[in-house]
XYZ file of C-alpha atoms in Angstrom:
658
model
C 79.257 62.515 119.231
C 80.709 61.074 122.467
C 77.410 60.120 124.091
C 77.924 56.343 123.651
C 81.267 56.510 125.480
C 80.292 58.529 128.528
C 79.077 55.879 130.938
C 81.925 53.384 130.353
C 84.499 56.167 130.570
C 82.926 57.380 133.803
C 83.317 53.883 135.172
C 87.017 53.830 134.248
C 87.443 57.225 135.866
C 85.818 56.056 139.079
C 88.089 53.040 139.181
C 91.073 55.315 138.638
C 90.123 57.305 141.707
C 90.025 54.163 143.780
C 93.449 53.060 142.540
C 95.091 56.410 143.156
C 94.298 56.842 146.859
C 97.799 57.142 148.258
C 97.007 56.091 151.829
C 96.231 52.499 150.848
C 98.784 49.769 150.308
C 98.960 47.758 147.112
C 96.760 44.941 148.352
C 93.989 47.226 149.501
C 94.216 49.178 146.272
C 93.777 46.069 144.185
C 90.843 45.015 146.336
C 89.222 48.430 146.117
C 89.017 48.480 142.338
C 85.686 47.107 141.132
C 84.072 46.507 137.762
C 82.900 49.493 135.714
C 79.170 48.730 135.644
C 78.972 48.136 139.409
C 80.825 51.330 140.195
C 78.616 53.365 137.875
C 75.586 52.007 139.729
C 77.188 52.874 143.087
C 78.157 56.283 141.751
C 74.554 57.029 140.806
C 73.285 55.796 144.143
C 75.740 57.999 146.015
C 74.829 60.960 143.813
C 71.195 60.607 144.761
C 72.139 60.234 148.426
C 74.161 63.448 148.375
C 71.744 65.436 146.243
C 73.983 65.510 143.165
C 72.741 65.094 139.598
C 74.984 62.541 137.864
C 73.828 63.753 134.440
C 75.323 67.150 135.215
C 78.683 65.601 136.112
C 78.691 63.476 132.955
C 77.814 66.502 130.841
C 80.682 68.395 132.453
C 83.047 65.610 131.351
C 81.659 65.629 127.817
C 82.035 69.382 127.383
C 85.577 69.404 128.739
C 86.655 66.594 126.378
C 85.081 68.183 123.312
C 86.598 71.619 123.978
C 90.051 70.122 123.407
C 89.186 68.790 119.964
C 86.600 71.220 118.571
C 88.642 73.781 116.656
C 87.478 76.093 113.884
C 90.763 75.647 111.978
C 90.693 71.842 112.107
C 91.511 70.290 108.685
C 88.742 68.273 107.104
C 90.906 65.127 107.027
C 91.591 65.380 110.755
C 87.921 66.097 111.506
C 86.900 62.972 109.538
C 89.461 60.819 111.364
C 88.192 62.060 114.720
C 84.595 61.349 113.694
C 85.506 57.769 112.691
C 87.453 57.278 115.916
C 84.581 58.660 117.982
C 82.121 56.292 116.334
C 84.396 53.297 116.881
C 84.909 54.214 120.536
C 81.168 54.553 121.046
C 80.548 51.111 119.549
C 83.360 49.132 121.213
C 84.358 50.900 124.446
C 82.065 48.841 126.680
C 83.843 45.632 125.581
C 87.309 47.065 126.196
C 87.088 47.875 129.906
C 89.807 46.134 131.959
C 88.978 43.834 134.836
C 89.621 45.078 138.366
C 92.747 42.936 138.597
C 94.137 44.263 135.300
C 93.359 47.851 136.214
C 94.908 47.469 139.657
C 98.001 45.845 138.156
C 98.352 48.764 135.746
C 98.103 51.229 138.620
C 100.654 49.386 140.758
C 103.320 48.988 138.054
C 104.275 52.646 138.354
C 105.974 52.613 134.960
C 104.155 55.751 133.791
C 101.513 58.198 134.994
C 98.455 56.117 135.817
C 95.825 57.862 133.629
C 98.090 57.608 130.579
C 98.843 53.948 131.285
C 95.159 53.094 131.730
C 94.244 55.010 128.594
C 96.870 53.114 126.586
C 95.489 49.820 127.913
C 91.958 50.716 126.781
C 93.004 52.020 123.356
C 95.226 48.984 122.704
C 92.185 46.828 123.329
C 90.171 48.955 120.952
C 92.784 48.313 118.268
C 92.182 44.567 118.624
C 88.422 44.685 117.997
C 88.389 44.462 114.190
C 90.266 45.523 111.055
C 88.816 49.028 111.041
C 89.809 49.575 114.677
C 93.280 48.234 113.974
C 93.711 50.779 111.171
C 92.502 53.546 113.455
C 94.212 52.731 116.751
C 97.068 50.237 116.271
C 99.641 52.786 115.111
C 100.332 56.425 115.869
C 97.517 58.273 114.054
C 95.216 61.207 114.665
C 92.518 58.705 115.636
C 94.771 57.014 118.238
C 95.896 60.355 119.686
C 92.262 61.419 119.913
C 91.210 58.168 121.619
C 94.091 58.364 124.128
C 93.247 61.987 124.904
C 89.540 61.272 125.362
C 90.025 58.295 127.666
C 92.758 59.955 129.728
C 90.721 63.155 129.992
C 87.696 61.232 131.252
C 89.886 59.418 133.802
C 91.293 62.652 135.170
C 87.905 64.346 135.254
C 86.338 61.552 137.271
C 89.117 61.765 139.863
C 89.572 65.537 139.966
C 85.956 66.672 139.763
C 85.253 68.457 143.094
C 81.644 67.244 143.104
C 82.609 63.622 142.514
C 85.535 63.429 144.961
C 83.500 62.926 148.191
C 81.331 60.299 146.496
C 84.427 58.384 145.404
C 85.751 58.411 148.959
C 82.446 57.041 150.230
C 82.468 54.239 147.638
C 86.045 53.368 148.520
C 85.203 53.032 152.221
C 82.332 50.716 151.357
C 84.407 48.552 148.987
C 87.276 48.027 151.452
C 84.862 46.227 153.760
C 86.304 43.066 155.321
C 82.963 41.282 155.766
C 83.378 40.686 159.519
C 79.976 42.036 160.521
C 78.727 45.498 161.302
C 79.951 47.250 164.418
C 76.456 47.676 165.743
C 75.858 43.918 165.689
C 79.240 43.332 167.301
C 78.399 45.670 170.186
C 74.811 44.560 170.790
C 75.076 40.833 170.056
C 76.720 37.905 171.820
C 79.586 36.130 170.106
C 77.339 34.039 167.883
C 79.434 34.169 164.709
C 83.041 34.967 165.514
C 83.921 35.302 169.187
C 87.401 36.689 168.570
C 86.184 39.367 166.180
C 83.269 40.419 168.367
C 85.481 40.605 171.420
C 87.967 42.767 169.520
C 85.259 45.134 168.344
C 83.729 45.324 171.811
C 87.118 46.147 173.321
C 87.832 48.832 170.771
C 84.422 50.354 171.248
C 84.711 50.346 175.014
C 88.110 52.034 174.776
C 86.737 54.721 172.493
C 83.771 55.326 174.768
C 86.050 55.690 177.777
C 88.203 58.248 175.965
C 85.241 60.260 174.772
C 83.492 60.224 178.126
C 86.597 61.941 179.445
C 85.906 64.600 176.821
C 82.250 64.855 177.964
C 80.651 63.118 175.022
C 77.319 61.650 176.078
C 76.569 57.969 175.630
C 73.524 58.941 173.551
C 75.689 60.886 171.121
C 78.352 58.188 170.963
C 75.817 55.421 170.228
C 74.063 57.549 167.597
C 77.359 58.224 165.815
C 78.372 54.554 165.952
C 75.039 53.470 164.489
C 75.326 55.930 161.581
C 78.807 54.639 160.748
C 77.813 50.989 161.183
C 75.076 51.470 158.583
C 77.763 52.185 155.982
C 81.073 50.569 157.003
C 81.729 46.847 157.598
C 85.399 46.761 158.586
C 85.804 47.309 162.372
C 89.130 49.126 162.191
C 87.875 51.370 159.456
C 84.657 52.011 161.370
C 86.583 52.875 164.510
C 88.672 55.433 162.632
C 85.497 56.898 161.151
C 83.990 57.112 164.638
C 87.002 59.020 165.940
C 86.712 61.494 163.098
C 82.973 61.886 163.691
C 83.523 62.591 167.396
C 86.051 65.285 166.517
C 83.415 66.864 164.305
C 80.814 66.514 167.083
C 83.071 68.419 169.485
C 83.747 71.144 166.892
C 80.000 71.650 166.456
C 79.502 71.908 170.204
C 82.408 74.285 170.735
C 81.295 76.490 167.834
C 77.797 76.724 169.302
C 79.190 77.679 172.705
C 81.568 80.259 171.225
C 79.036 82.063 169.015
C 79.636 83.600 165.590
C 78.603 87.276 165.630
C 76.566 86.426 162.512
C 73.185 87.121 164.069
C 70.758 85.442 166.395
C 69.411 83.079 163.729
C 72.841 81.495 163.213
C 73.859 81.373 166.874
C 70.529 79.998 168.126
C 70.489 77.361 165.400
C 74.010 76.208 166.278
C 72.985 75.949 169.945
C 69.859 73.977 169.040
C 71.833 71.568 166.825
C 74.461 71.022 169.536
C 71.706 70.290 172.090
C 70.070 67.767 169.750
C 73.434 66.084 169.184
C 73.960 65.756 172.937
C 70.693 63.809 173.086
C 71.829 61.607 170.206
C 69.110 63.129 167.992
C 71.333 63.570 164.944
C 68.425 63.581 162.496
C 66.640 66.252 164.520
C 69.793 68.373 164.402
C 69.860 68.045 160.635
C 66.211 69.131 160.401
C 66.927 72.143 162.624
C 69.803 73.176 160.362
C 67.722 72.777 157.213
C 64.806 74.725 158.700
C 67.117 77.567 159.749
C 68.657 77.732 156.312
C 65.186 77.915 154.732
C 64.412 80.845 157.021
C 67.705 82.488 156.062
C 66.839 82.007 152.370
C 63.501 83.734 152.907
C 65.276 86.652 154.521
C 67.824 86.720 151.693
C 65.051 86.811 149.098
C 63.410 89.696 150.933
C 66.748 91.499 150.954
C 67.223 90.732 147.267
C 63.818 92.160 146.385
C 64.631 95.251 148.432
C 67.934 95.610 146.553
C 66.201 95.238 143.191
C 63.715 97.947 144.075
C 66.488 100.304 145.122
C 68.285 99.614 141.850
C 65.100 100.379 139.896
C 64.810 103.640 141.812
C 68.348 104.549 140.767
C 67.651 103.684 137.127
C 64.507 105.812 137.194
C 66.371 108.723 138.778
C 69.229 108.570 136.274
C 66.659 108.535 133.454
C 65.303 111.817 134.808
C 68.876 113.145 134.663
C 69.374 111.790 131.102
C 72.574 110.121 132.287
C 72.897 107.049 130.034
C 76.216 105.888 131.524
C 74.783 105.917 135.053
C 71.692 104.051 133.863
C 73.898 101.368 132.286
C 75.831 101.069 135.566
C 72.672 100.413 137.563
C 71.342 98.023 134.933
C 74.620 96.127 135.390
C 74.101 96.134 139.165
C 70.652 94.628 138.654
C 72.114 91.855 136.502
C 74.809 91.272 139.124
C 72.225 90.912 141.882
C 70.103 88.569 139.770
C 73.210 86.586 138.791
C 74.413 85.938 142.306
C 77.219 88.493 142.286
C 78.422 88.200 138.689
C 77.236 89.727 135.426
C 76.425 87.136 132.777
C 77.590 88.226 129.312
C 74.578 86.698 127.552
C 72.126 88.422 129.886
C 73.931 91.731 129.380
C 73.704 91.349 125.587
C 69.983 90.604 125.880
C 69.431 93.846 127.782
C 71.582 95.717 125.221
C 69.324 94.421 122.415
C 66.212 95.554 124.308
C 67.506 99.121 124.660
C 68.772 99.213 121.075
C 65.415 98.091 119.686
C 63.662 100.570 121.958
C 65.860 103.320 120.509
C 64.989 102.246 116.961
C 61.249 102.094 117.610
C 60.831 105.139 119.831
C 63.558 107.171 118.204
C 64.745 108.561 121.561
C 68.392 109.536 121.818
C 68.610 108.457 125.460
C 67.601 104.870 124.661
C 70.343 104.537 122.050
C 72.848 106.187 124.391
C 71.962 103.571 127.033
C 72.523 100.809 124.466
C 75.944 102.320 123.684
C 76.858 102.375 127.389
C 75.630 98.773 127.834
C 77.719 97.628 124.860
C 80.801 99.247 126.429
C 79.977 97.411 129.675
C 79.630 94.095 127.843
C 83.140 94.556 126.409
C 84.424 94.605 130.006
C 82.580 91.397 130.901
C 83.421 89.411 127.760
C 84.967 86.130 128.886
C 86.450 85.170 125.501
C 87.776 86.768 122.330
C 84.603 85.775 120.508
C 82.406 87.473 123.117
C 84.663 90.521 122.970
C 84.211 90.707 119.185
C 80.436 90.336 119.569
C 80.405 93.199 122.066
C 82.508 95.380 119.747
C 80.042 94.727 116.911
C 77.104 95.590 119.212
C 78.820 98.825 120.222
C 79.436 99.727 116.585
C 75.790 99.045 115.648
C 74.533 101.395 118.385
C 77.137 104.076 117.580
C 76.370 103.901 113.863
C 72.627 104.310 114.402
C 73.134 107.209 116.789
C 75.626 108.790 114.394
C 73.139 108.615 111.509
C 70.626 110.510 113.666
C 73.106 113.118 114.912
C 74.140 116.078 112.793
C 77.411 117.988 112.499
C 80.737 117.054 113.998
C 79.108 115.119 116.840
C 77.489 112.747 114.372
C 80.726 112.281 112.441
C 82.558 111.498 115.687
C 80.001 108.788 116.544
C 80.360 107.295 113.067
C 84.154 107.287 113.414
C 83.811 105.418 116.718
C 81.521 102.902 115.023
C 84.098 102.315 112.277
C 86.822 101.777 114.891
C 84.641 99.277 116.786
C 83.848 97.316 113.602
C 87.549 97.185 112.744
C 88.297 95.939 116.283
C 85.717 93.159 115.878
C 87.360 92.147 112.595
C 90.647 91.407 114.384
C 88.847 88.391 115.880
C 86.164 87.765 113.267
C 88.575 86.799 110.519
C 87.564 85.465 107.127
C 89.313 82.137 107.689
C 88.104 81.496 111.250
C 84.592 82.989 111.213
C 83.585 83.691 107.596
C 79.878 84.403 108.209
C 80.543 86.826 111.076
C 83.412 88.390 109.137
C 81.123 89.068 106.149
C 78.377 90.499 108.368
C 80.842 92.826 110.096
C 82.323 93.904 106.734
C 78.793 94.792 105.582
C 78.158 96.777 108.774
C 81.541 98.507 108.402
C 80.542 99.509 104.866
C 77.324 101.076 106.223
C 79.225 103.215 108.720
C 81.902 104.247 106.196
C 79.231 105.061 103.606
C 77.345 107.345 105.975
C 80.637 109.001 106.953
C 81.535 109.494 103.317
C 78.166 110.981 102.361
C 78.530 113.568 105.142
C 82.198 114.389 104.511
C 83.142 116.759 101.706
C 85.973 116.709 99.206
C 88.518 113.987 98.648
C 88.194 112.750 102.236
C 84.530 111.935 101.662
C 85.268 110.172 98.380
C 87.984 108.118 100.083
C 85.531 107.008 102.768
C 82.982 106.013 100.115
C 85.673 104.007 98.335
C 86.438 102.206 101.622
C 82.723 101.449 102.011
C 82.615 99.965 98.498
C 85.672 97.837 99.314
C 84.034 96.557 102.535
C 80.831 95.580 100.692
C 82.776 93.825 97.943
C 84.728 91.927 100.612
C 81.481 90.796 102.248
C 80.196 89.570 98.877
C 83.080 87.093 98.590
C 81.334 85.126 101.376
C 77.741 86.318 100.989
C 77.010 84.674 97.649
C 73.646 84.546 95.921
C 73.613 80.762 96.131
C 74.756 80.353 99.737
C 72.959 83.246 101.485
C 70.625 84.945 98.981
C 68.946 87.372 101.424
C 72.278 88.574 102.860
C 73.737 88.778 99.350
C 70.817 90.940 98.167
C 71.089 93.244 101.192
C 74.807 93.781 100.601
C 74.216 94.349 96.878
C 71.694 97.065 97.756
C 74.154 98.630 100.203
C 76.896 98.482 97.582
C 74.604 100.259 95.123
C 74.033 103.072 97.635
C 77.777 103.629 98.138
C 78.521 103.480 94.387
C 75.686 105.902 93.723
C 77.058 108.388 96.268
C 80.499 108.035 94.659
C 79.081 108.526 91.173
C 77.072 111.610 92.071
C 80.240 113.261 93.421
C 82.497 112.174 90.560
C 82.421 114.058 87.279
C 82.636 112.915 83.688
C 82.689 109.374 82.418
C 84.097 108.040 85.676
C 81.032 109.286 87.547
C 78.666 107.811 84.962
C 80.477 104.467 85.187
C 80.036 104.445 88.967
C 76.327 105.203 88.593
C 76.025 102.362 86.075
C 77.688 100.037 88.606
C 75.172 101.210 91.225
C 72.260 100.439 88.867
C 73.727 96.966 88.251
C 74.009 96.309 92.005
C 70.387 97.357 92.609
C 69.146 95.168 89.745
C 71.131 92.240 91.173
C 69.461 92.744 94.560
C 66.030 92.749 92.875
C 66.596 89.184 91.622
C 66.170 88.106 95.260
C 64.126 91.024 96.631
C 60.942 90.198 94.728
C 57.617 91.926 95.243
C 55.866 88.719 96.257
C 58.539 87.318 98.586
C 60.013 90.470 100.205
C 57.765 93.434 99.293
C 59.258 96.018 101.677
C 62.843 95.295 100.567
C 61.699 95.193 96.944
C 60.074 98.658 97.249
C 63.148 100.100 99.001
C 65.463 98.811 96.267
C 63.114 100.029 93.505
C 63.238 103.516 95.028
C 67.051 103.342 95.262
C 67.232 102.142 91.664
C 65.065 105.090 90.619
C 67.459 107.552 92.283
C 70.491 106.054 90.498
C 68.698 105.997 87.129
C 67.589 109.594 87.609
C 71.157 110.693 88.383
C 72.306 108.892 85.232
C 69.545 110.463 83.189
C 70.252 113.990 84.444
C 73.868 113.654 83.269
C 73.115 111.938 79.937
C 71.950 113.888 76.912
C 69.569 113.066 74.070
C 67.262 110.109 73.885
C 69.526 107.979 76.097
C 69.071 110.442 78.957
C 65.307 110.565 78.440
C 65.144 106.777 78.464
C 67.018 106.654 81.778
C 64.664 109.217 83.341
C 61.674 107.208 82.097
C 63.138 104.075 83.718
C 63.518 106.026 86.961
C 59.815 107.011 86.810
C 58.897 103.347 86.284
C 60.979 102.277 89.311
C 59.363 104.943 91.555
C 55.853 103.951 90.461
C 56.692 100.304 91.204
C 57.834 101.224 94.711
C 54.564 103.119 95.297
C 52.557 99.916 94.837
C 53.981 98.830 98.212
C 54.762 102.232 99.772
C 51.147 103.298 100.262
C 50.008 106.399 102.114
C 48.065 104.390 104.696
C 50.618 101.635 105.360
C 53.982 103.433 105.063
C 53.292 107.184 104.903
C 56.866 108.467 105.342
C 58.293 106.177 102.637
C 55.316 106.932 100.390
C 55.902 110.693 100.700
C 59.666 110.425 100.044
C 59.061 108.305 96.938
C 56.348 110.701 95.687
C 58.906 113.496 95.999
C 61.503 111.453 94.069
C 58.894 110.681 91.394
C 58.096 114.384 91.083
C 61.770 115.244 90.528
C 62.150 112.631 87.752
C 58.884 113.716 86.066
C 59.993 117.350 86.313
C 63.294 116.634 84.551
C 61.459 114.766 81.815
C 58.948 117.590 81.435
C 61.695 120.201 81.158
C 63.422 118.240 78.370
C 60.295 117.400 76.357
C 58.489 120.168 74.538
C 54.825 120.633 73.705
C 51.817 119.040 75.297
C 53.724 115.921 76.367
C 56.218 117.947 78.342
C 53.471 120.067 79.896
C 51.597 116.930 80.974
C 54.743 115.574 82.622
C 55.230 118.843 84.531
C 51.647 118.688 85.788
C 52.238 115.109 86.932
C 55.363 116.300 88.726
C 53.409 119.060 90.506
C 50.765 116.534 91.554
C 53.448 114.233 92.999
C 55.000 117.105 94.987
C 51.594 118.037 96.384
C 51.032 114.446 97.458
C 54.402 114.365 99.215
C 53.708 117.630 101.061
C 50.590 116.182 102.697
C 52.970 114.098 104.830
C 56.200 116.130 104.649
C 54.888 119.038 106.693
C 57.037 121.911 107.925
C 56.268 120.946 111.518
C 57.491 117.326 111.351
C 59.786 117.163 108.288
C 61.218 120.661 107.983
C 64.182 119.795 105.717
C 62.240 117.502 103.377
C 59.309 119.932 103.351
C 61.540 122.756 102.217
C 62.939 120.729 99.315
C 59.556 119.421 98.136
C 57.996 122.881 98.363
C 60.852 124.410 96.344
C 60.479 121.686 93.680
C 56.711 122.275 93.493
C 57.165 126.028 93.018
C 59.742 125.392 90.276
C 57.363 123.011 88.448
C 54.491 125.497 88.741
C 56.701 128.262 87.328
C 57.552 126.118 84.295
C 53.883 125.228 83.808
C 52.923 128.912 83.954
C 55.528 129.844 81.348
C 54.369 127.130 78.976
C 50.682 127.850 79.302
C 51.155 131.619 78.839
């Protein structure tokens, strides 16, 4: 939103830097300040000369300004005022820049801190543009405070930016020029223009040469330095001072080369070569020697980096053989550190976490998920903000929850408890008011972990956990509405149905039946979004879940009402099997065939005569289908249950036929 303002504000900031150089007197300061457009052009030119990208510096300013005013809790009225102010600034700022005399006068008054004074000058001019600007900026308003903050921030950034500072100094030296002719012309030329000036320059130069010859500076080096300075500086006194500074640097280079560095032959030989080139006055050759040596050093560094990466890979491979997930995560972090120039980037670490988590889901290997858990713990350490920390906590909880679901006994329950704790930690940052979407997602995930805990925990403790899961899902649904986020709403409705169903199955009497009815309602709500045509896999999953809840209702309901519920369960299972086919999704197909067999068996037991017998035979056929996939070798627990159900159905069939 601030793009239109950036270039004019950069110009003001550059001018600020010129005005705030303390070594200059008032007259020089006023003379050094130039118009915004010209300074921007000079700024870009100097950037190119020094290898800087001005767009990067401008973007740095923009991001810093916006961080101050981009808040999640910002009232709508304030946000609108800022938007209007931003638009007005973008339209009018170019016409409100002060002249160099006005800006210099503001700097020299000393009545208040310069950036604030200059910002007030600009914003006061904005207020005079038209009626809308007057309403925004003439009196103390949010819009005026915003405009003052933006302009002052840009001024300070231009002066304080470490990349921009040397460019500003260079521009200032150029602008102070007195227009008396370059030093090189004064030395090499007769007094054709101004005899007094040329004589003065010649005398100063001769004096400097005499002093430096005493310090063993060659004429070639002295002339080369003077020519470089003369190409940039017009004022003789200023050029002479620059020459003295350059000679000091020349001597430091020579002394450093003679002294050596103990940093290796490449460094020492290069310093000697550069010093020798300088002695000959071959400054450009010295620069080429330095650049060539650095390129060679970079090649060596890259070779060393590749060697380090290979050693890290060897350590990762070795720790995999040891099944040490924590050690693997450590070496993965070391690889990221080497690739990141000595620091671990949080985003890169999260990307690697996601890779290992997905690998654990697809391959089903415990080690892969354990590595994802260790990487999530590492990312918590390297989170640079509260938001990143909350993201890392959520990632940790996701990995812990998945591993806990796959782990039996107390170990699995402990992993699930850790997941719950991590989700709750994330929710201390992901609040409903500040981050509603992330809050709702984390509440849904928390419900998943609590629900799994509750299903695997007996007695009142398990029921309490299931009740917490239900509460978490209902909380998520206050943000995940059918209208706003239909897919997320349907997913949470399905999850809510699962928790209510588990509650209902463990609760007796009318209370249990009411919970099961609530579960059925949640599944049916999800199916309004999870349609067979749009989301077939989710539709089949929810149809199967609906069948389980209806079957539980039917088993606990007598008479025709119970039979009707069981028949609805059969219908739901058969619907799911139109998507869960043996060829495409064999495991889901087998589980649903088993569920269908159970519902058909209950119907067959409660219906007499040929109709009941036919239902029992259908149940036996469904169990046989399931057992073709649910083998004892690969699905021992499910195989045992399906086989027991088949034998029970066959026993009932035998009794009826005899």
